[in-house]
XYZ file of C-alpha atoms in Angstrom:
50
model
C -22.816 14.197 -11.416
C -26.202 15.819 -11.665
C -27.874 12.422 -11.814
C -26.952 11.842 -8.160
C -29.346 13.887 -6.119
C -28.677 14.948 -2.543
C -31.053 12.247 -1.381
C -28.999 9.462 -3.005
C -25.499 10.569 -1.973
C -25.427 8.998 1.497
C -26.517 5.471 0.455
C -24.096 5.590 -2.480
C -21.231 6.672 -0.225
C -22.079 3.947 2.290
C -22.147 1.350 -0.504
C -18.715 2.461 -1.760
C -17.228 2.347 1.748
C -18.599 -1.171 2.323
C -17.202 -2.383 -1.023
C -13.747 -0.951 -0.217
C -13.809 -2.558 3.250
C -14.730 -5.969 1.817
C -12.044 -5.618 -0.853
C -9.466 -4.875 1.848
C -10.460 -7.931 3.867
C -10.301 -10.148 0.787
C -6.887 -8.705 -0.091
C -5.577 -9.626 3.351
C -7.167 -13.078 3.268
C -5.776 -13.982 -0.149
C -2.490 -12.085 0.403
C -2.947 -9.631 -2.430
C -0.996 -6.568 -3.493
C -1.789 -4.432 -0.416
C -0.922 -7.323 1.906
C 2.436 -7.881 0.194
C 3.365 -4.214 0.554
C 3.087 -4.421 4.354
C 6.136 -5.155 6.542
C 6.791 -8.834 7.314
C 5.897 -8.438 11.007
C 2.453 -7.079 10.173
C 1.983 -9.729 7.477
C 2.619 -12.531 9.970
C 0.248 -10.943 12.500
C -2.541 -10.608 9.932
C -1.902 -14.117 8.581
C -2.459 -15.489 12.097
C -5.769 -13.649 12.400
C -7.124 -14.826 9.045
């Protein structure tokens, strides 16, 4: 990973964190694989929020 200089590591890390956060929200909204692996009580709570 020499092509990533020290200057570019923080914006790249921030971009990856934002993408993972958005993916998690979309998974909950559309009841994806992560959502289905949660217990039923948490699923119903999250379904009420979204």
